[in-house]
Coordinates of N, CA, C and O in Angstrom, one line a residue:
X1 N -22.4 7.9 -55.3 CA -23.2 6.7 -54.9 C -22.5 5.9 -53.8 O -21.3 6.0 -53.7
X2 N -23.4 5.0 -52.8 CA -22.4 4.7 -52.2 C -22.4 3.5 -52.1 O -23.4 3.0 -52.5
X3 N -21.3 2.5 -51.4 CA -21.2 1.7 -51.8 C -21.5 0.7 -50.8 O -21.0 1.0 -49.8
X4 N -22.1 -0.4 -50.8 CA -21.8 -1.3 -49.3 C -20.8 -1.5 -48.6 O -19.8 -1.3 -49.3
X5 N -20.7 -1.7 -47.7 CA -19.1 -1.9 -46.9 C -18.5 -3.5 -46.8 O -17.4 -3.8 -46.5
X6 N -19.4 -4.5 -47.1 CA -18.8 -5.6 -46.8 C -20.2 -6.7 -47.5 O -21.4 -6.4 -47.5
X7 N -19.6 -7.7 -47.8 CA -20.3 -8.7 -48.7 C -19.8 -9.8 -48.1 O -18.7 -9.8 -47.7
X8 N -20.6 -11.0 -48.0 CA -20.8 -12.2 -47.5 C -20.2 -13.4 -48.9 O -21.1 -13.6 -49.8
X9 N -19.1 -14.0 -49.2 CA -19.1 -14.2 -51.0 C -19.2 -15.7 -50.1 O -18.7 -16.2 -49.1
X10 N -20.2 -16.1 -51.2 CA -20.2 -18.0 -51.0 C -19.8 -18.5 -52.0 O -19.9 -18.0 -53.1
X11 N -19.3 -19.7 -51.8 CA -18.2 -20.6 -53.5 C -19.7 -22.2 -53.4 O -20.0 -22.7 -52.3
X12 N -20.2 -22.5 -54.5 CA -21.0 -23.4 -54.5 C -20.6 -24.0 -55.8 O -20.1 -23.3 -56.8
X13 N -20.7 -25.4 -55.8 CA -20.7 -26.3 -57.0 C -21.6 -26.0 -57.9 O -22.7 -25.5 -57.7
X14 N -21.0 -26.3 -58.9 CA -22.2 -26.3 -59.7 C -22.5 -27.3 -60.2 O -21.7 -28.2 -60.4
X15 N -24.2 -27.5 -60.7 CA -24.6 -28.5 -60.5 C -24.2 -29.3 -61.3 O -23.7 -28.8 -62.3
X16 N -24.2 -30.9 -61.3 CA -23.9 -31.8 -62.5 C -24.5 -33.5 -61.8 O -25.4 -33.8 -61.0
X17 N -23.7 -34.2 -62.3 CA -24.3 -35.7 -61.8 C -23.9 -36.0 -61.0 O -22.7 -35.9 -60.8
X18 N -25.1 -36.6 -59.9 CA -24.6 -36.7 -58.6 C -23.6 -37.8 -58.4 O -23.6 -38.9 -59.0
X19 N -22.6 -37.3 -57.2 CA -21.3 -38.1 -57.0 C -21.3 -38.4 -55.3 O -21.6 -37.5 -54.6
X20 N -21.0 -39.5 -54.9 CA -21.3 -40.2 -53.8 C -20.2 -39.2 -52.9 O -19.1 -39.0 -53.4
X21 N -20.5 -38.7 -51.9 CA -19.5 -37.7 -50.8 C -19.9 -36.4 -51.1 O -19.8 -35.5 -50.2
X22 N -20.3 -36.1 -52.6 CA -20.4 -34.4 -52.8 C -21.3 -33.6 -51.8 O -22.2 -34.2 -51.3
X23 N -21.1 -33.0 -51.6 CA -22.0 -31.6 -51.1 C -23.5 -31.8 -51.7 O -23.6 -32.0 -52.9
X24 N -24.6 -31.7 -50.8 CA -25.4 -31.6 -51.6 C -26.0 -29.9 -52.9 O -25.8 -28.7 -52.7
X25 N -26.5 -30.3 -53.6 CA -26.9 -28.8 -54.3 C -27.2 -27.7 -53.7 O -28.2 -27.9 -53.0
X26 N -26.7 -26.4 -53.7 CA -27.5 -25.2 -52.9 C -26.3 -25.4 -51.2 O -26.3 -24.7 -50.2
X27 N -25.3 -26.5 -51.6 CA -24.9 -26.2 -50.2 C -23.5 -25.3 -50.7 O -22.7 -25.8 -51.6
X28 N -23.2 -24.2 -50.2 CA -22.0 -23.3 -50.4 C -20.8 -24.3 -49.6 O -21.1 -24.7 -48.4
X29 N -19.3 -24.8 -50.1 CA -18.5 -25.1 -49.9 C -17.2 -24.4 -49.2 O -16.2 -24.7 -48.8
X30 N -17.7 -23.5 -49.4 CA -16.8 -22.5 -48.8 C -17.4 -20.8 -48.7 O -17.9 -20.3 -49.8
X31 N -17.2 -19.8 -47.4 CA -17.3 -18.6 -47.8 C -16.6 -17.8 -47.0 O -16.0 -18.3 -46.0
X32 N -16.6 -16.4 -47.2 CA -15.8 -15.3 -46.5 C -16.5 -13.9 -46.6 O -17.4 -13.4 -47.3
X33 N -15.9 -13.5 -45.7 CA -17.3 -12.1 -45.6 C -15.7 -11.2 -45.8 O -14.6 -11.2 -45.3
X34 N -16.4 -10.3 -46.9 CA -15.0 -9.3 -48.0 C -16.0 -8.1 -47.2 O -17.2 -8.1 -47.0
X35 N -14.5 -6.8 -47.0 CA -14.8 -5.5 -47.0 C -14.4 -4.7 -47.9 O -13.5 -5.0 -48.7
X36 N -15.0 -3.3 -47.8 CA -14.7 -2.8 -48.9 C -13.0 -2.3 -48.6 O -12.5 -2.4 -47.5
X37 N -12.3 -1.8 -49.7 CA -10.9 -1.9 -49.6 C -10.8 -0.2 -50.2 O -9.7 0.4 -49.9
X38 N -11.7 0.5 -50.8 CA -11.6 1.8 -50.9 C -10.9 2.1 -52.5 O -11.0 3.2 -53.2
X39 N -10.2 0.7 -52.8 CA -9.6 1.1 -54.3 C -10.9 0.3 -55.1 O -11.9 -0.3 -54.6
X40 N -10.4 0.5 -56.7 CA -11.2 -0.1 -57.7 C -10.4 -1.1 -58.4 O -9.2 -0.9 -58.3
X41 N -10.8 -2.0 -59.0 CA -10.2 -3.3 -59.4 C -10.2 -3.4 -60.9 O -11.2 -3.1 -61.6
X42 N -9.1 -3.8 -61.5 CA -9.0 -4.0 -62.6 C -10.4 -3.5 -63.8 O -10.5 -2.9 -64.9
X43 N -11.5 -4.2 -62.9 CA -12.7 -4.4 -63.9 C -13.3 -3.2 -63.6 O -14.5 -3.2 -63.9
X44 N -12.9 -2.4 -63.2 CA -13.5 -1.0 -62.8 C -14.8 -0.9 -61.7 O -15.7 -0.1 -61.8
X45 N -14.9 -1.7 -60.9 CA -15.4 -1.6 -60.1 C -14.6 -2.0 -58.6 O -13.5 -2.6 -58.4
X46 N -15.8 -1.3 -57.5 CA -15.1 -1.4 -56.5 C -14.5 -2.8 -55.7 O -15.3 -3.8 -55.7
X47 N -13.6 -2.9 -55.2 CA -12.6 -4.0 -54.9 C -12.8 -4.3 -53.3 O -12.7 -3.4 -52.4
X48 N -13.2 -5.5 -53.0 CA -13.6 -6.6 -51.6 C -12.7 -7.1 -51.4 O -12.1 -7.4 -52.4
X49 N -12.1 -7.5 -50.4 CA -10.8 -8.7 -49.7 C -11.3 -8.9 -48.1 O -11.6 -8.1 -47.3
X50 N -11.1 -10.1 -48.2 CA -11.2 -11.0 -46.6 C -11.1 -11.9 -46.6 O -11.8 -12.2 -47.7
X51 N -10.6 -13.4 -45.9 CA -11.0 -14.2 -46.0 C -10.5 -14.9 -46.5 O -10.8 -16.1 -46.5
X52 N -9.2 -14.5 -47.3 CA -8.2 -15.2 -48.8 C -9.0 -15.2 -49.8 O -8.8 -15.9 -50.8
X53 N -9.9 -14.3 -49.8 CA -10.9 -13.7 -50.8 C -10.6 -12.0 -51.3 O -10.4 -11.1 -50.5
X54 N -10.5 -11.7 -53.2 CA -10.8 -10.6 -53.0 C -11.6 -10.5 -54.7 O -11.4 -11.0 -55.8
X55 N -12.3 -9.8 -54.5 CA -13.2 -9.4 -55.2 C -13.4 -8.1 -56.1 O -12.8 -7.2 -55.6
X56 N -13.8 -7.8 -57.1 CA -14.7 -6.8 -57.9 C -16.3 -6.9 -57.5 O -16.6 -8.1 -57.6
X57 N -17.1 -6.2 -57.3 CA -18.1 -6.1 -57.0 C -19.0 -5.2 -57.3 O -19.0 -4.3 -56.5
X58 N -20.0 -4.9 -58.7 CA -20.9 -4.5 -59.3 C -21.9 -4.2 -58.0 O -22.6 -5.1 -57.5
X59 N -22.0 -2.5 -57.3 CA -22.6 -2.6 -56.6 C -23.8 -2.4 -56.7 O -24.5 -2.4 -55.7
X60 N -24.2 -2.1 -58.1 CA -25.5 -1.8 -58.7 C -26.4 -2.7 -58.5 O -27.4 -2.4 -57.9
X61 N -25.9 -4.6 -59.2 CA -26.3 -5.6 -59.7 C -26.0 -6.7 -58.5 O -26.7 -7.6 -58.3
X62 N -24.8 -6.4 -57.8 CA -24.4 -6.9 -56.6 C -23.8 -8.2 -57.5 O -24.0 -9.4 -57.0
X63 N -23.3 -8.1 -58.4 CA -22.4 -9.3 -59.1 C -21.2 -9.3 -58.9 O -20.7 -8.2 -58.7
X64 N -20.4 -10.4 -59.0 CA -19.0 -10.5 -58.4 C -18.5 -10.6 -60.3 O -18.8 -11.4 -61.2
X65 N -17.7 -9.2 -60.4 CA -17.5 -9.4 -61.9 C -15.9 -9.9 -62.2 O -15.4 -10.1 -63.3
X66 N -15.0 -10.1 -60.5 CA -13.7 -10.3 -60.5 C -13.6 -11.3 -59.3 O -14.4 -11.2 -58.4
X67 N -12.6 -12.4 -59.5 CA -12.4 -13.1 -58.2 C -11.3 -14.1 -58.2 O -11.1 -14.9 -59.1
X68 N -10.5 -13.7 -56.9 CA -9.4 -14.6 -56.3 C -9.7 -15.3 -55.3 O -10.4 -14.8 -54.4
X69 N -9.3 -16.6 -55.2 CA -9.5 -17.4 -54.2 C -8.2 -17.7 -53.7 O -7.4 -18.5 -54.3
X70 N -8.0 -17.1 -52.7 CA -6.4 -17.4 -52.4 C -5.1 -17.3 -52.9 O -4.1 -18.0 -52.7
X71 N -5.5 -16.2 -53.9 CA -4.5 -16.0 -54.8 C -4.6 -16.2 -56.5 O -3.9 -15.6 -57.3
X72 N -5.4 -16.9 -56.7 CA -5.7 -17.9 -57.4 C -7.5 -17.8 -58.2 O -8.5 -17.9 -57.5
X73 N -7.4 -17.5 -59.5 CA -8.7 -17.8 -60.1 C -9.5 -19.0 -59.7 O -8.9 -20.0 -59.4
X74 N -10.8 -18.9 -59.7 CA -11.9 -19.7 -59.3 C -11.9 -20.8 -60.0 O -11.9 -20.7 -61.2
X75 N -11.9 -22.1 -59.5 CA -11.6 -23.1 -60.1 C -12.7 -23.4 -60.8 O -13.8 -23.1 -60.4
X76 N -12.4 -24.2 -62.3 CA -13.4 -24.5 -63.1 C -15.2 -25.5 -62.1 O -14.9 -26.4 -61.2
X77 N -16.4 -25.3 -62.4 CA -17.4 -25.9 -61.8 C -17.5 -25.2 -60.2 O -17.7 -26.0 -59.3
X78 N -17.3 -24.0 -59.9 CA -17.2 -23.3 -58.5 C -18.1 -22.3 -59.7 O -18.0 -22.1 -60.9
X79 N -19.2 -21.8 -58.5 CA -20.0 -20.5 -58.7 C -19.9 -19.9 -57.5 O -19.9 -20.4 -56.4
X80 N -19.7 -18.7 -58.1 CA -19.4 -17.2 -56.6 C -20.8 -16.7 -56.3 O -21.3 -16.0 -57.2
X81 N -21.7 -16.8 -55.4 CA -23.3 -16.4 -54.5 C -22.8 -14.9 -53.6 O -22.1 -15.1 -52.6
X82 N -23.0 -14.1 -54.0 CA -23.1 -13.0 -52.9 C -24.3 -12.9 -52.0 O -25.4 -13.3 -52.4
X83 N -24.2 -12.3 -50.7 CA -25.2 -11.5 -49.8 C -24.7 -10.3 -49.3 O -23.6 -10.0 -48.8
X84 N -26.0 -9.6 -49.3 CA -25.0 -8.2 -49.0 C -25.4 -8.3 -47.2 O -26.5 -8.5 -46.8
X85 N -23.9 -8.2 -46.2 CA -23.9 -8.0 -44.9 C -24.6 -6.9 -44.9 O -24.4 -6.2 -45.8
X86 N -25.6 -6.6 -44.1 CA -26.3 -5.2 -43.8 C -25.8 -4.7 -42.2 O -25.8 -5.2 -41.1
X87 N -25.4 -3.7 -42.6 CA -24.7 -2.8 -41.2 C -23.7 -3.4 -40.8 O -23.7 -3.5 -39.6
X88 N -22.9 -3.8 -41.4 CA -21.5 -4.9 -40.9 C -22.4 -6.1 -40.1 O -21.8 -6.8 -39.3
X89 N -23.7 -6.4 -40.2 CA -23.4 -7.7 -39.2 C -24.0 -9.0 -39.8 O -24.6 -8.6 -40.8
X90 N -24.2 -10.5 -39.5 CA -24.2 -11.7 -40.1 C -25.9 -11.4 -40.5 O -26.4 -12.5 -40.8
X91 N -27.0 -10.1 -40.7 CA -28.0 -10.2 -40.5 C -28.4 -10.8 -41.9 O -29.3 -11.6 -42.1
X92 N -27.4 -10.2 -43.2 CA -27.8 -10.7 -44.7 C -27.4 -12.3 -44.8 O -26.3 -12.9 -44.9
X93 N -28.3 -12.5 -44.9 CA -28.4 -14.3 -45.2 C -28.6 -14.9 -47.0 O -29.4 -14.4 -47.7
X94 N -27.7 -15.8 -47.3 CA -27.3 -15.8 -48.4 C -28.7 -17.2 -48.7 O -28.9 -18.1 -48.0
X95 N -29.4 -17.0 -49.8 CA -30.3 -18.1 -50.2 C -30.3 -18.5 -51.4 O -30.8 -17.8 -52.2
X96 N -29.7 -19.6 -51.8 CA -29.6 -20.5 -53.4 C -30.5 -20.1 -54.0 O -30.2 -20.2 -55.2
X97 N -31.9 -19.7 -53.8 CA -32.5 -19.0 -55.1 C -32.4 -18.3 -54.9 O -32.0 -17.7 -55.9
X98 N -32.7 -17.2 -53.7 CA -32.4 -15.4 -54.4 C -30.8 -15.0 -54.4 O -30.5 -14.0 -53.8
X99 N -30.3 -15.4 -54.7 CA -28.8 -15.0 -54.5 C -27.9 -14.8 -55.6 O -27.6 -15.8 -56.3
X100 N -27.6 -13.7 -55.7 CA -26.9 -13.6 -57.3 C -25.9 -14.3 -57.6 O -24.8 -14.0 -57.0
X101 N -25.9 -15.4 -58.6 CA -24.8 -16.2 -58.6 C -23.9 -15.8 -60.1 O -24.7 -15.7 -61.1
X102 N -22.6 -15.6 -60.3 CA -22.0 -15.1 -61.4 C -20.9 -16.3 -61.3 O -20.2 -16.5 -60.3
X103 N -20.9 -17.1 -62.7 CA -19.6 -17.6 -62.8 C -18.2 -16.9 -63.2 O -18.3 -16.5 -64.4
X104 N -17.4 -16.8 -62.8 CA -16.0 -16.2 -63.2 C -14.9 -16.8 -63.5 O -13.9 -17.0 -62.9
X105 N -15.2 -17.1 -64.7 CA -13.9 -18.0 -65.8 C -12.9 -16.8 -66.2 O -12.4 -17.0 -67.3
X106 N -12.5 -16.0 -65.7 CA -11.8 -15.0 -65.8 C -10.3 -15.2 -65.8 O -9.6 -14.2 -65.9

């Protein structure tokens, strides 16, 4: 099977009561475009890094089933949004509703 080469990962709040300065809803706070790394990751799937990003990536479901942010697990109220890059280039565009979002309390 094969695998994508490279994923767009977006970090988005999740939602709660609105706070004066926040981000508005649907806006990603942070992102990095991960390639593939050729190994497999703890979670048995294949393993993404870029960006101070590295990932597990269900490439069936396109779910992020592992994630570091700089070293570091995903801070509590952060959701991980994938898009898949198509052909290495910026053409896959990531959209708050179709966009597979996976929280990773991991």
């Amino acid at each position: 099977m094969s695998h994508p080469q490279s994923y767009e990962i977006l970090l988005f709040p999740e939602p709660e009561e609105p706070v004066t300065g926040a981000p508005a809803p649907g806006t990603a706070i942070r992102s990095a475009v991960v390639a593939a790394t050729g190994e497999t990751g703890a979670s048995g799937y294949p393993r993404y890094a870029g960006g101070g990003m590295e990932a597990d990536i269900d490439p069936a479901s396109h779910t992020v089933e592992a994630l570091l942010v700089d070293g570091a697990e995903l801070d509590y109220g952060l959701t991980a949004g994938i898009a898949e890059r198509i052909l290495g280039t910026g053409a896959g565009e990531a959209e708050q509703a179709g966009t597979e979002q996976t929280r990773t309390d991991s």
